[in-house]
């Protein structure tokens, strides 16, 4: 609850602080607040437009929930660094997860549970582990190449194919299981995963938990998807336990994340259970599918719109690789312009353009008193599109990420501070190294094997941003020809 004191002071500076209730914000209706003004699939755009109207700090009410919206990148970076002591994932997120019959993994965990799980997951995603998995990643890239070769001259559903690519990657690295969705038919785990994140997003924003009282057809479909994914997860765990039983050396040297989590859970003082293991299997599947696939798709859309950048990137790739050059982490690491293109794409089209957090104690953001339990809704992209923070901010310009001797990388440091696609602080995305590697190998395969004939949408317009937990390009397709 907001303090009733007429004056609230910052103990460090003795300056008077503002209360959230006194901040500007869009006018709403009694009880429901601003709910009717927000459409889920463009929620991020609405909040960004309100930031232009009301400033970097404003208030919004969604149903009974009163939010402090923070669009200032410096202020929100401090919030991100004040985790888990000062801020956590919202209580509503964990409730939504459990309402769907799912176990809460690292993504939604808080407090000591998060700390224990974080140690497990970070060990699985360290660069050394990813390097050991690299040959399997190359095999998955080869399957994507084969799938696209069979689709020459037709409009490829870009997002769907890239999601198959990322699901195959994460299941191999994290669970030691080759699901091979790229060469399978329609009955693949990806079809079930695709229903879960959008449902979490929808229910998290719902004013009324109707699903506790009656089930719509979409809810029954979700129940079936959750059941299928649980069966798959149980299968991953059973197979991993059997591998460990047959190869006791895996207790000391696990070969994937799941084996490491099982080993940790089996330690008597770990504080971890099979519930933690199952929750993190699901977290890795969901997070590993959606985010990287959409990031690649957005980059390709921006490259097609900016042909000069596309041709320069293509030339860089072909300078380092041809059709017979084997992929190596070291050679991929030489693609500096590709790194710049990826960073610039994630600045303009971050697949997670906002993040709601909940204060665990009374605190201060900028000059605003934030009571315990307040939901702070951080906008990652507002300052990234602000010319006062980044010159000519709306332009897709990878050059801004390239070091120039005369500038001593000052501008690069500036744009890095503003753009935070993987978050910041202790809860920065643990899979960022793998995600960047997936993006680079997919793009390298594309440019060395194919010519892009078109990237577009059915109506010929730019791909629309569609928010369903992550921000996806709606209806994006690609047409390819073989490179001669």
CSV table of C-alpha atoms in Angstrom, one decimal:
chain,number,residue,atom,x,y,z
A,1,UNK,CA,0.0,0.0,0.0
A,2,UNK,CA,1.1,3.6,-0.7
A,3,UNK,CA,2.2,5.5,2.4
A,4,UNK,CA,-0.2,8.0,3.8
A,5,UNK,CA,2.5,10.3,4.8
A,6,UNK,CA,2.3,13.7,3.1
A,7,UNK,CA,6.0,13.7,2.6
A,8,UNK,CA,8.3,10.8,2.0
A,9,UNK,CA,12.0,11.3,2.1
A,10,UNK,CA,15.0,9.4,0.7
A,11,UNK,CA,17.1,8.6,3.7
A,12,UNK,CA,20.3,9.0,1.7
A,13,UNK,CA,19.6,12.5,0.3
A,14,UNK,CA,16.8,13.7,2.5
A,15,UNK,CA,15.0,14.9,-0.7
A,16,UNK,CA,11.2,14.6,-1.0
A,17,UNK,CA,10.1,11.7,-3.0
A,18,UNK,CA,7.1,11.4,-5.2
A,19,UNK,CA,4.3,8.9,-4.7
A,20,UNK,CA,3.1,6.6,-7.5
A,21,UNK,CA,-0.4,7.9,-7.0
A,22,UNK,CA,0.8,11.4,-7.9
A,23,UNK,CA,2.4,10.3,-11.2
A,24,UNK,CA,0.8,11.1,-14.5
A,25,UNK,CA,-0.9,8.3,-16.4
A,26,UNK,CA,-3.8,7.4,-18.7
A,27,UNK,CA,-7.2,7.9,-17.3
A,28,UNK,CA,-9.1,4.6,-16.7
A,29,UNK,CA,-12.4,3.3,-15.5
A,30,UNK,CA,-13.5,2.4,-12.0
A,31,UNK,CA,-12.4,-1.1,-10.9
A,32,UNK,CA,-11.0,-2.2,-14.3
A,33,UNK,CA,-8.6,0.8,-14.7
A,34,UNK,CA,-6.9,0.9,-18.1
A,35,UNK,CA,-7.7,-2.7,-19.1
A,36,UNK,CA,-10.0,-1.9,-22.0
A,37,UNK,CA,-7.3,0.4,-23.5
A,38,UNK,CA,-4.8,-2.4,-23.8
A,39,UNK,CA,-4.8,-5.1,-26.5
A,40,UNK,CA,-2.6,-8.0,-25.5
A,41,UNK,CA,-0.9,-8.5,-28.8
A,42,UNK,CA,0.3,-4.9,-29.0
A,43,UNK,CA,0.6,-4.2,-25.3
A,44,UNK,CA,4.2,-3.2,-25.6
A,45,UNK,CA,3.4,-0.6,-28.2
A,46,UNK,CA,0.6,0.9,-26.1
A,47,UNK,CA,2.9,1.2,-23.1
A,48,UNK,CA,5.7,2.7,-25.3
A,49,UNK,CA,3.2,5.3,-26.7
A,50,UNK,CA,2.1,6.2,-23.2
A,51,UNK,CA,5.8,6.7,-22.2
A,52,UNK,CA,6.0,9.3,-25.0
A,53,UNK,CA,2.9,11.0,-23.6
A,54,UNK,CA,3.5,10.8,-19.9
A,55,UNK,CA,7.2,10.5,-19.5
A,56,UNK,CA,9.7,7.9,-18.3
A,57,UNK,CA,7.7,7.2,-15.1
A,58,UNK,CA,3.9,6.8,-15.1
A,59,UNK,CA,1.2,4.8,-13.5
A,60,UNK,CA,-1.2,2.3,-15.1
A,61,UNK,CA,-4.0,0.1,-13.6
A,62,UNK,CA,-4.8,-3.3,-15.1
A,63,UNK,CA,-7.9,-4.6,-13.2
A,64,UNK,CA,-7.0,-4.4,-9.5
A,65,UNK,CA,-3.2,-4.3,-10.2
A,66,UNK,CA,-1.6,-0.9,-10.1
A,67,UNK,CA,1.7,-0.7,-12.0
A,68,UNK,CA,4.6,1.7,-12.0
A,69,UNK,CA,5.9,1.8,-15.5
A,70,UNK,CA,9.6,2.7,-16.0
A,71,UNK,CA,10.8,3.6,-19.4
A,72,UNK,CA,14.2,5.1,-18.4
A,73,UNK,CA,16.9,2.6,-19.2
A,74,UNK,CA,19.3,3.7,-16.4
A,75,UNK,CA,16.6,3.5,-13.7
A,76,UNK,CA,15.4,0.1,-14.9
A,77,UNK,CA,19.0,-1.2,-15.1
A,78,UNK,CA,19.3,-0.4,-11.4
A,79,UNK,CA,16.1,-2.4,-10.7
A,80,UNK,CA,17.5,-5.3,-12.7
A,81,UNK,CA,20.7,-5.3,-10.7
A,82,UNK,CA,18.7,-5.2,-7.4
A,83,UNK,CA,17.6,-8.8,-7.9
A,84,UNK,CA,16.8,-11.0,-6.1
A,85,UNK,CA,17.1,-8.9,-2.9
A,86,UNK,CA,15.0,-5.9,-4.0
A,87,UNK,CA,12.9,-7.3,-6.9
A,88,UNK,CA,11.6,-10.6,-8.0
A,89,UNK,CA,9.3,-12.1,-10.7
A,90,UNK,CA,5.7,-11.3,-9.9
A,91,UNK,CA,3.7,-13.6,-7.6
A,92,UNK,CA,1.0,-13.7,-10.3
A,93,UNK,CA,3.4,-15.4,-12.8
A,94,UNK,CA,4.1,-18.3,-10.5
A,95,UNK,CA,0.4,-18.6,-9.7
A,96,UNK,CA,-0.4,-18.7,-13.4
A,97,UNK,CA,2.2,-21.3,-14.0
A,98,UNK,CA,0.8,-23.6,-11.3
A,99,UNK,CA,-2.8,-22.9,-12.4
A,100,UNK,CA,-1.9,-24.5,-15.7
A,101,UNK,CA,-0.5,-27.6,-14.0
A,102,UNK,CA,3.1,-26.7,-14.6
A,103,UNK,CA,6.1,-26.7,-12.3
A,104,UNK,CA,7.9,-23.4,-11.7
A,105,UNK,CA,11.4,-23.4,-13.0
A,106,UNK,CA,14.2,-20.8,-13.1
A,107,UNK,CA,12.2,-18.4,-15.2
A,108,UNK,CA,9.5,-17.9,-12.5
A,109,UNK,CA,11.3,-19.0,-9.4
A,110,UNK,CA,12.2,-16.5,-6.6
A,111,UNK,CA,14.4,-16.2,-3.5
A,112,UNK,CA,16.5,-19.1,-2.4
A,113,UNK,CA,14.8,-21.5,-4.8
A,114,UNK,CA,16.0,-19.3,-7.7
A,115,UNK,CA,19.5,-19.2,-6.3
A,116,UNK,CA,19.8,-23.0,-6.1
A,117,UNK,CA,18.3,-23.5,-9.5
A,118,UNK,CA,20.5,-20.7,-11.0
A,119,UNK,CA,23.7,-22.5,-10.0
A,120,UNK,CA,22.5,-25.6,-11.8
A,121,UNK,CA,21.4,-23.9,-15.0
A,122,UNK,CA,24.4,-21.7,-15.4
A,123,UNK,CA,26.7,-24.7,-15.1
A,124,UNK,CA,24.8,-26.3,-18.0
A,125,UNK,CA,25.1,-23.2,-20.3
A,126,UNK,CA,28.7,-22.3,-19.7
A,127,UNK,CA,30.8,-21.8,-22.9
A,128,UNK,CA,32.8,-25.0,-22.3
A,129,UNK,CA,29.6,-27.1,-22.2
A,130,UNK,CA,28.2,-25.4,-25.3
A,131,UNK,CA,31.5,-26.0,-27.1
A,132,UNK,CA,31.2,-29.8,-26.3
A,133,UNK,CA,27.8,-29.7,-27.9
A,134,UNK,CA,28.8,-27.8,-31.0
A,135,UNK,CA,29.1,-30.8,-33.3
A,136,UNK,CA,25.4,-31.6,-32.5
A,137,UNK,CA,24.5,-28.0,-33.2
A,138,UNK,CA,26.1,-28.3,-36.6
A,139,UNK,CA,24.1,-31.4,-37.3
A,140,UNK,CA,20.9,-29.6,-36.4
A,141,UNK,CA,21.9,-26.7,-38.8
A,142,UNK,CA,22.4,-29.3,-41.5
A,143,UNK,CA,18.8,-30.6,-41.0
A,144,UNK,CA,17.5,-27.0,-41.3
A,145,UNK,CA,19.5,-26.7,-44.6
A,146,UNK,CA,17.9,-30.0,-45.8
A,147,UNK,CA,14.4,-28.8,-44.9
A,148,UNK,CA,14.9,-25.5,-46.7
A,149,UNK,CA,16.3,-27.3,-49.8
A,150,UNK,CA,13.1,-29.3,-50.0
A,151,UNK,CA,11.1,-26.0,-49.9
A,152,UNK,CA,12.9,-24.2,-52.7
A,153,UNK,CA,10.7,-21.8,-54.6
A,154,UNK,CA,7.9,-21.9,-52.1
A,155,UNK,CA,7.0,-19.5,-49.2
A,156,UNK,CA,8.6,-20.9,-46.1
A,157,UNK,CA,6.9,-20.3,-42.8
A,158,UNK,CA,10.0,-18.7,-41.3
A,159,UNK,CA,9.1,-18.6,-37.7
A,160,UNK,CA,7.8,-22.2,-37.6
A,161,UNK,CA,10.9,-23.6,-39.2
A,162,UNK,CA,13.2,-21.6,-36.9
A,163,UNK,CA,11.3,-22.8,-33.9
A,164,UNK,CA,11.9,-26.4,-34.9
A,165,UNK,CA,15.6,-25.5,-35.3
A,166,UNK,CA,15.8,-24.0,-31.8
A,167,UNK,CA,13.8,-26.8,-30.2
A,168,UNK,CA,16.1,-29.4,-31.7
A,169,UNK,CA,19.1,-27.4,-30.4
A,170,UNK,CA,17.9,-27.0,-26.9
A,171,UNK,CA,16.7,-30.6,-26.4
A,172,UNK,CA,20.0,-31.9,-27.5
A,173,UNK,CA,22.2,-29.5,-25.4
A,174,UNK,CA,20.1,-29.5,-22.3
A,175,UNK,CA,18.6,-33.0,-22.2
A,176,UNK,CA,20.8,-35.1,-24.5
A,177,UNK,CA,17.7,-36.1,-26.5
A,178,UNK,CA,17.4,-35.9,-30.3
A,179,UNK,CA,13.8,-35.0,-31.0
A,180,UNK,CA,14.5,-34.0,-34.6
A,181,UNK,CA,11.4,-31.9,-35.2
A,182,UNK,CA,13.0,-30.6,-38.4
A,183,UNK,CA,12.6,-33.9,-40.2
A,184,UNK,CA,9.4,-35.0,-38.4
A,185,UNK,CA,5.8,-34.5,-39.5
A,186,UNK,CA,3.3,-32.3,-37.8
A,187,UNK,CA,2.9,-34.3,-34.5
A,188,UNK,CA,6.0,-32.7,-32.8
A,189,UNK,CA,6.5,-31.4,-29.3
A,190,UNK,CA,6.9,-27.9,-30.8
A,191,UNK,CA,3.1,-27.8,-31.6
A,192,UNK,CA,2.4,-28.3,-27.9
A,193,UNK,CA,5.0,-25.9,-26.7
A,194,UNK,CA,3.5,-23.2,-28.9
A,195,UNK,CA,0.3,-23.2,-26.9
A,196,UNK,CA,1.9,-22.7,-23.5
A,197,UNK,CA,3.7,-19.4,-23.5
A,198,UNK,CA,0.8,-17.5,-25.2
A,199,UNK,CA,-1.5,-19.0,-22.5
A,200,UNK,CA,0.8,-17.8,-19.7
A,201,UNK,CA,0.8,-14.3,-21.2
A,202,UNK,CA,-3.0,-14.2,-21.7
A,203,UNK,CA,-3.8,-15.5,-18.2
A,204,UNK,CA,-1.2,-13.3,-16.5
A,205,UNK,CA,-3.0,-10.2,-17.8
A,206,UNK,CA,-6.6,-11.5,-17.2
A,207,UNK,CA,-8.7,-9.6,-14.7
A,208,UNK,CA,-10.7,-12.7,-13.8
A,209,UNK,CA,-9.5,-16.3,-13.5
A,210,UNK,CA,-12.4,-17.8,-15.4
A,211,UNK,CA,-10.6,-21.1,-16.0
A,212,UNK,CA,-11.0,-21.9,-12.4
A,213,UNK,CA,-14.8,-22.1,-12.9
A,214,UNK,CA,-15.3,-23.2,-16.5
A,215,UNK,CA,-13.2,-24.3,-19.5
A,216,UNK,CA,-13.3,-22.9,-23.0
A,217,UNK,CA,-12.2,-25.0,-26.0
A,218,UNK,CA,-8.9,-23.1,-26.0
A,219,UNK,CA,-8.4,-24.1,-22.3
A,220,UNK,CA,-9.1,-27.8,-23.1
A,221,UNK,CA,-6.6,-27.6,-26.0
A,222,UNK,CA,-4.1,-26.1,-23.5
A,223,UNK,CA,-4.8,-28.9,-21.0
A,224,UNK,CA,-4.0,-31.5,-23.7
A,225,UNK,CA,-0.8,-29.6,-24.8
A,226,UNK,CA,0.4,-29.4,-21.1
A,227,UNK,CA,-0.3,-33.1,-20.7
A,228,UNK,CA,1.7,-34.0,-23.8
A,229,UNK,CA,4.6,-31.8,-22.8
A,230,UNK,CA,4.6,-33.4,-19.3
A,231,UNK,CA,4.8,-36.9,-20.9
A,232,UNK,CA,7.8,-35.7,-23.0
A,233,UNK,CA,9.5,-34.2,-19.9
A,234,UNK,CA,9.0,-37.4,-17.9
A,235,UNK,CA,10.5,-39.3,-20.8
A,236,UNK,CA,13.6,-37.0,-20.9
A,237,UNK,CA,14.1,-37.6,-17.1
A,238,UNK,CA,13.6,-41.3,-17.3
A,239,UNK,CA,16.1,-41.7,-20.1
A,240,UNK,CA,18.6,-39.5,-18.3
A,241,UNK,CA,18.3,-41.5,-15.1
A,242,UNK,CA,18.8,-44.7,-17.1
A,243,UNK,CA,22.0,-43.2,-18.7
A,244,UNK,CA,23.3,-42.3,-15.3
A,245,UNK,CA,22.5,-45.8,-14.0
A,246,UNK,CA,24.4,-47.4,-16.8
A,247,UNK,CA,27.2,-45.0,-16.8
A,248,UNK,CA,28.1,-44.1,-13.2
A,249,UNK,CA,30.8,-41.7,-14.4
A,250,UNK,CA,28.0,-39.3,-15.4
A,251,UNK,CA,27.6,-38.6,-11.7
A,252,UNK,CA,31.0,-36.8,-11.8
A,253,UNK,CA,31.0,-35.6,-15.4
A,254,UNK,CA,27.4,-35.0,-16.7
A,255,UNK,CA,27.1,-34.5,-20.4
A,256,UNK,CA,24.1,-32.2,-20.4
A,257,UNK,CA,22.0,-29.9,-18.2
A,258,UNK,CA,19.4,-32.5,-17.3
A,259,UNK,CA,22.0,-35.0,-16.0
A,260,UNK,CA,23.6,-32.2,-14.0
A,261,UNK,CA,20.2,-31.2,-12.5
A,262,UNK,CA,19.4,-34.8,-11.6
A,263,UNK,CA,22.8,-35.2,-9.9
A,264,UNK,CA,22.2,-32.0,-8.0
A,265,UNK,CA,18.7,-33.0,-6.9
A,266,UNK,CA,20.0,-36.4,-5.7
A,267,UNK,CA,22.4,-34.8,-3.3
A,268,UNK,CA,20.9,-35.0,0.2
A,269,UNK,CA,21.6,-31.3,1.1
A,270,UNK,CA,20.7,-29.8,-2.3
A,271,UNK,CA,17.3,-28.6,-1.4
A,272,UNK,CA,16.2,-29.6,-4.9
A,273,UNK,CA,13.6,-32.1,-5.9
A,274,UNK,CA,12.3,-33.8,-9.0
A,275,UNK,CA,9.8,-30.9,-9.2
A,276,UNK,CA,12.7,-28.5,-9.6
A,277,UNK,CA,14.1,-30.7,-12.3
A,278,UNK,CA,10.8,-31.0,-14.2
A,279,UNK,CA,10.2,-27.2,-13.9
A,280,UNK,CA,13.6,-26.4,-15.4
A,281,UNK,CA,13.2,-28.9,-18.3
A,282,UNK,CA,10.1,-27.1,-19.3
A,283,UNK,CA,11.7,-23.6,-18.8
A,284,UNK,CA,14.6,-24.5,-21.0
A,285,UNK,CA,12.2,-25.9,-23.7
A,286,UNK,CA,10.0,-22.9,-23.7
A,287,UNK,CA,12.6,-20.2,-23.4
A,288,UNK,CA,15.0,-21.9,-25.8
A,289,UNK,CA,12.3,-22.2,-28.5
A,290,UNK,CA,10.6,-18.8,-28.6
A,291,UNK,CA,13.2,-16.2,-28.0
A,292,UNK,CA,16.0,-17.3,-30.4
A,293,UNK,CA,13.7,-18.2,-33.3
A,294,UNK,CA,12.0,-14.9,-33.2
A,295,UNK,CA,15.3,-13.0,-32.9
A,296,UNK,CA,16.6,-14.7,-36.1
A,297,UNK,CA,13.3,-14.0,-37.9
A,298,UNK,CA,13.3,-10.3,-37.0
A,299,UNK,CA,16.9,-10.0,-38.1
A,300,UNK,CA,16.1,-11.5,-41.5
A,301,UNK,CA,13.2,-9.1,-41.9
A,302,UNK,CA,15.4,-6.1,-41.2
A,303,UNK,CA,18.2,-7.4,-43.5
A,304,UNK,CA,15.8,-7.8,-46.4
A,305,UNK,CA,14.5,-4.2,-45.8
A,306,UNK,CA,18.1,-2.9,-45.8
A,307,UNK,CA,19.7,-4.5,-48.8
A,308,UNK,CA,23.0,-2.7,-48.4
A,309,UNK,CA,23.4,-4.2,-44.9
A,310,UNK,CA,22.3,-7.6,-46.2
A,311,UNK,CA,24.9,-7.6,-49.0
A,312,UNK,CA,27.7,-6.5,-46.7
A,313,UNK,CA,26.8,-9.3,-44.2
A,314,UNK,CA,26.6,-11.8,-47.0
A,315,UNK,CA,30.0,-10.8,-48.2
A,316,UNK,CA,31.5,-11.1,-44.8
A,317,UNK,CA,30.1,-14.6,-44.4
A,318,UNK,CA,31.4,-15.7,-47.8
A,319,UNK,CA,34.8,-14.4,-47.1
A,320,UNK,CA,35.1,-16.7,-44.1
A,321,UNK,CA,33.0,-19.7,-45.3
A,322,UNK,CA,32.1,-21.5,-48.5
A,323,UNK,CA,29.9,-24.6,-48.9
A,324,UNK,CA,32.7,-26.9,-47.8
A,325,UNK,CA,34.1,-24.9,-44.9
A,326,UNK,CA,33.4,-26.6,-41.6
A,327,UNK,CA,31.7,-24.6,-39.0
A,328,UNK,CA,33.9,-23.8,-36.0
A,329,UNK,CA,33.2,-21.6,-33.0
A,330,UNK,CA,36.5,-19.8,-33.6
A,331,UNK,CA,35.6,-19.0,-37.3
A,332,UNK,CA,32.1,-17.9,-36.4
A,333,UNK,CA,33.7,-15.6,-33.8
A,334,UNK,CA,35.5,-13.8,-36.6
A,335,UNK,CA,32.1,-12.5,-38.1
A,336,UNK,CA,32.3,-9.1,-36.5
A,337,UNK,CA,29.7,-7.5,-38.8
A,338,UNK,CA,27.3,-10.3,-38.1
A,339,UNK,CA,27.7,-9.6,-34.4
A,340,UNK,CA,26.9,-6.0,-35.0
A,341,UNK,CA,23.8,-6.9,-37.1
A,342,UNK,CA,22.5,-9.2,-34.4
A,343,UNK,CA,23.0,-6.6,-31.7
A,344,UNK,CA,21.3,-3.9,-33.8
A,345,UNK,CA,18.4,-6.1,-34.6
A,346,UNK,CA,17.8,-7.0,-31.0
A,347,UNK,CA,17.9,-3.3,-30.1
A,348,UNK,CA,15.1,-2.5,-32.6
A,349,UNK,CA,13.2,-5.7,-32.2
A,350,UNK,CA,13.8,-7.2,-28.8
A,351,UNK,CA,11.7,-10.3,-28.4
A,352,UNK,CA,11.2,-9.3,-24.7
A,353,UNK,CA,10.4,-5.6,-25.0
A,354,UNK,CA,9.2,-5.3,-21.4
A,355,UNK,CA,9.6,-7.1,-18.0
A,356,UNK,CA,7.2,-6.9,-15.0
A,357,UNK,CA,8.9,-7.3,-11.6
A,358,UNK,CA,7.6,-7.0,-8.0
A,359,UNK,CA,9.3,-5.1,-5.2
A,360,UNK,CA,10.2,-7.3,-2.2
A,361,UNK,CA,10.7,-4.3,0.1
A,362,UNK,CA,10.1,-0.6,0.2
A,363,UNK,CA,12.5,1.1,-2.1
A,364,UNK,CA,13.2,4.1,-4.3
A,365,UNK,CA,13.4,4.3,-8.1
A,366,UNK,CA,14.7,7.6,-9.3
A,367,UNK,CA,12.8,10.0,-7.0
A,368,UNK,CA,9.7,7.8,-6.6
A,369,UNK,CA,8.8,5.9,-3.4
A,370,UNK,CA,8.0,2.3,-4.3
A,371,UNK,CA,6.2,0.3,-1.6
A,372,UNK,CA,6.8,-3.4,-1.0
A,373,UNK,CA,4.8,-5.6,-3.5
A,374,UNK,CA,4.5,-2.9,-6.1
A,375,UNK,CA,4.6,-4.2,-9.7
A,376,UNK,CA,7.3,-2.3,-11.7
A,377,UNK,CA,6.8,-2.7,-15.4
A,378,UNK,CA,10.1,-2.0,-17.2
A,379,UNK,CA,10.2,-1.0,-20.8
A,380,UNK,CA,13.4,-2.1,-22.6
A,381,UNK,CA,12.8,-0.4,-25.9
A,382,UNK,CA,11.7,3.1,-25.2
A,383,UNK,CA,15.2,4.6,-24.8
A,384,UNK,CA,16.5,2.4,-27.6
A,385,UNK,CA,14.2,4.2,-30.0
A,386,UNK,CA,14.8,7.6,-28.5
A,387,UNK,CA,17.1,10.0,-30.5
A,388,UNK,CA,18.2,11.7,-27.3
A,389,UNK,CA,19.7,8.4,-26.2
A,390,UNK,CA,20.9,6.9,-29.5
A,391,UNK,CA,21.4,9.2,-32.6
A,392,UNK,CA,19.0,8.4,-35.5
A,393,UNK,CA,17.6,5.7,-33.3
A,394,UNK,CA,15.0,4.3,-35.7
A,395,UNK,CA,17.6,3.5,-38.3
A,396,UNK,CA,18.9,-0.1,-38.7
A,397,UNK,CA,22.6,0.7,-38.5
A,398,UNK,CA,24.9,-2.1,-37.4
A,399,UNK,CA,27.8,0.3,-37.8
A,400,UNK,CA,26.9,1.9,-34.4
A,401,UNK,CA,28.2,-1.4,-32.8
A,402,UNK,CA,31.5,-1.4,-34.7
A,403,UNK,CA,34.6,-0.1,-33.0
A,404,UNK,CA,36.1,3.0,-34.7
A,405,UNK,CA,39.7,4.0,-33.8
A,406,UNK,CA,38.9,7.7,-33.6
A,407,UNK,CA,35.9,7.2,-31.2
A,408,UNK,CA,37.6,4.8,-28.8
A,409,UNK,CA,34.3,2.8,-28.8
A,410,UNK,CA,32.6,5.5,-26.8
A,411,UNK,CA,29.4,5.3,-28.9
A,412,UNK,CA,29.4,1.5,-28.7
A,413,UNK,CA,29.6,1.6,-24.9
A,414,UNK,CA,26.6,4.1,-25.0
A,415,UNK,CA,24.4,1.9,-27.1
A,416,UNK,CA,25.3,-1.2,-25.0
A,417,UNK,CA,24.1,0.6,-21.9
A,418,UNK,CA,20.8,1.5,-23.5
A,419,UNK,CA,20.0,-1.8,-25.2
A,420,UNK,CA,19.6,-4.8,-22.9
A,421,UNK,CA,18.0,-7.6,-24.9
A,422,UNK,CA,19.1,-10.3,-22.4
A,423,UNK,CA,18.3,-8.2,-19.3
A,424,UNK,CA,21.0,-7.2,-16.8
A,425,UNK,CA,22.2,-8.0,-13.4
A,426,UNK,CA,22.2,-11.4,-11.5
A,427,UNK,CA,19.2,-12.7,-13.5
A,428,UNK,CA,20.6,-11.9,-17.0
A,429,UNK,CA,19.6,-14.6,-19.4
A,430,UNK,CA,21.7,-17.8,-18.8
A,431,UNK,CA,21.3,-19.0,-22.4
A,432,UNK,CA,22.6,-15.9,-24.2
A,433,UNK,CA,25.8,-17.5,-25.3
A,434,UNK,CA,24.0,-20.4,-26.9
A,435,UNK,CA,21.4,-18.1,-28.4
A,436,UNK,CA,24.0,-16.0,-30.2
A,437,UNK,CA,25.8,-19.1,-31.5
A,438,UNK,CA,22.5,-20.5,-32.8
A,439,UNK,CA,21.8,-17.2,-34.6
A,440,UNK,CA,25.3,-17.1,-36.2
A,441,UNK,CA,25.3,-20.7,-37.4
A,442,UNK,CA,21.8,-20.4,-38.9
A,443,UNK,CA,22.7,-17.2,-40.8
A,444,UNK,CA,26.0,-18.7,-42.0
A,445,UNK,CA,24.3,-21.8,-43.3
A,446,UNK,CA,21.7,-19.6,-45.1
A,447,UNK,CA,24.2,-17.3,-46.9
A,448,UNK,CA,26.6,-20.1,-47.9
A,449,UNK,CA,23.9,-22.5,-49.2
A,450,UNK,CA,21.1,-20.3,-50.5
A,451,UNK,CA,20.1,-17.1,-52.3
A,452,UNK,CA,17.2,-15.2,-50.7
A,453,UNK,CA,14.6,-14.5,-53.3
A,454,UNK,CA,12.1,-12.8,-50.9
A,455,UNK,CA,11.2,-12.2,-47.3
A,456,UNK,CA,7.8,-10.8,-46.7
A,457,UNK,CA,4.2,-11.2,-45.5
A,458,UNK,CA,1.0,-12.2,-47.3
A,459,UNK,CA,-0.2,-8.6,-47.6
A,460,UNK,CA,3.2,-7.3,-48.8
A,461,UNK,CA,3.6,-5.0,-45.8
A,462,UNK,CA,6.2,-5.1,-43.1
A,463,UNK,CA,5.8,-7.8,-40.5
A,464,UNK,CA,3.7,-6.7,-37.7
A,465,UNK,CA,4.8,-7.1,-34.1
A,466,UNK,CA,2.6,-9.6,-32.3
A,467,UNK,CA,3.0,-10.0,-28.6
A,468,UNK,CA,2.3,-13.5,-27.1
A,469,UNK,CA,4.8,-13.6,-24.2
A,470,UNK,CA,7.6,-12.9,-26.8
A,471,UNK,CA,7.4,-10.5,-29.7
A,472,UNK,CA,7.0,-12.3,-33.0
A,473,UNK,CA,6.9,-11.1,-36.6
A,474,UNK,CA,3.4,-11.9,-37.8
A,475,UNK,CA,3.1,-14.0,-41.0
A,476,UNK,CA,6.7,-13.7,-42.0
A,477,UNK,CA,7.8,-16.0,-45.0
A,478,UNK,CA,11.0,-16.5,-46.9
A,479,UNK,CA,11.6,-17.8,-50.4
A,480,UNK,CA,14.9,-19.4,-51.3
A,481,UNK,CA,16.9,-20.6,-54.3
A,482,UNK,CA,20.1,-22.6,-54.2
A,483,UNK,CA,23.3,-20.7,-54.3
A,484,UNK,CA,25.3,-21.4,-57.5
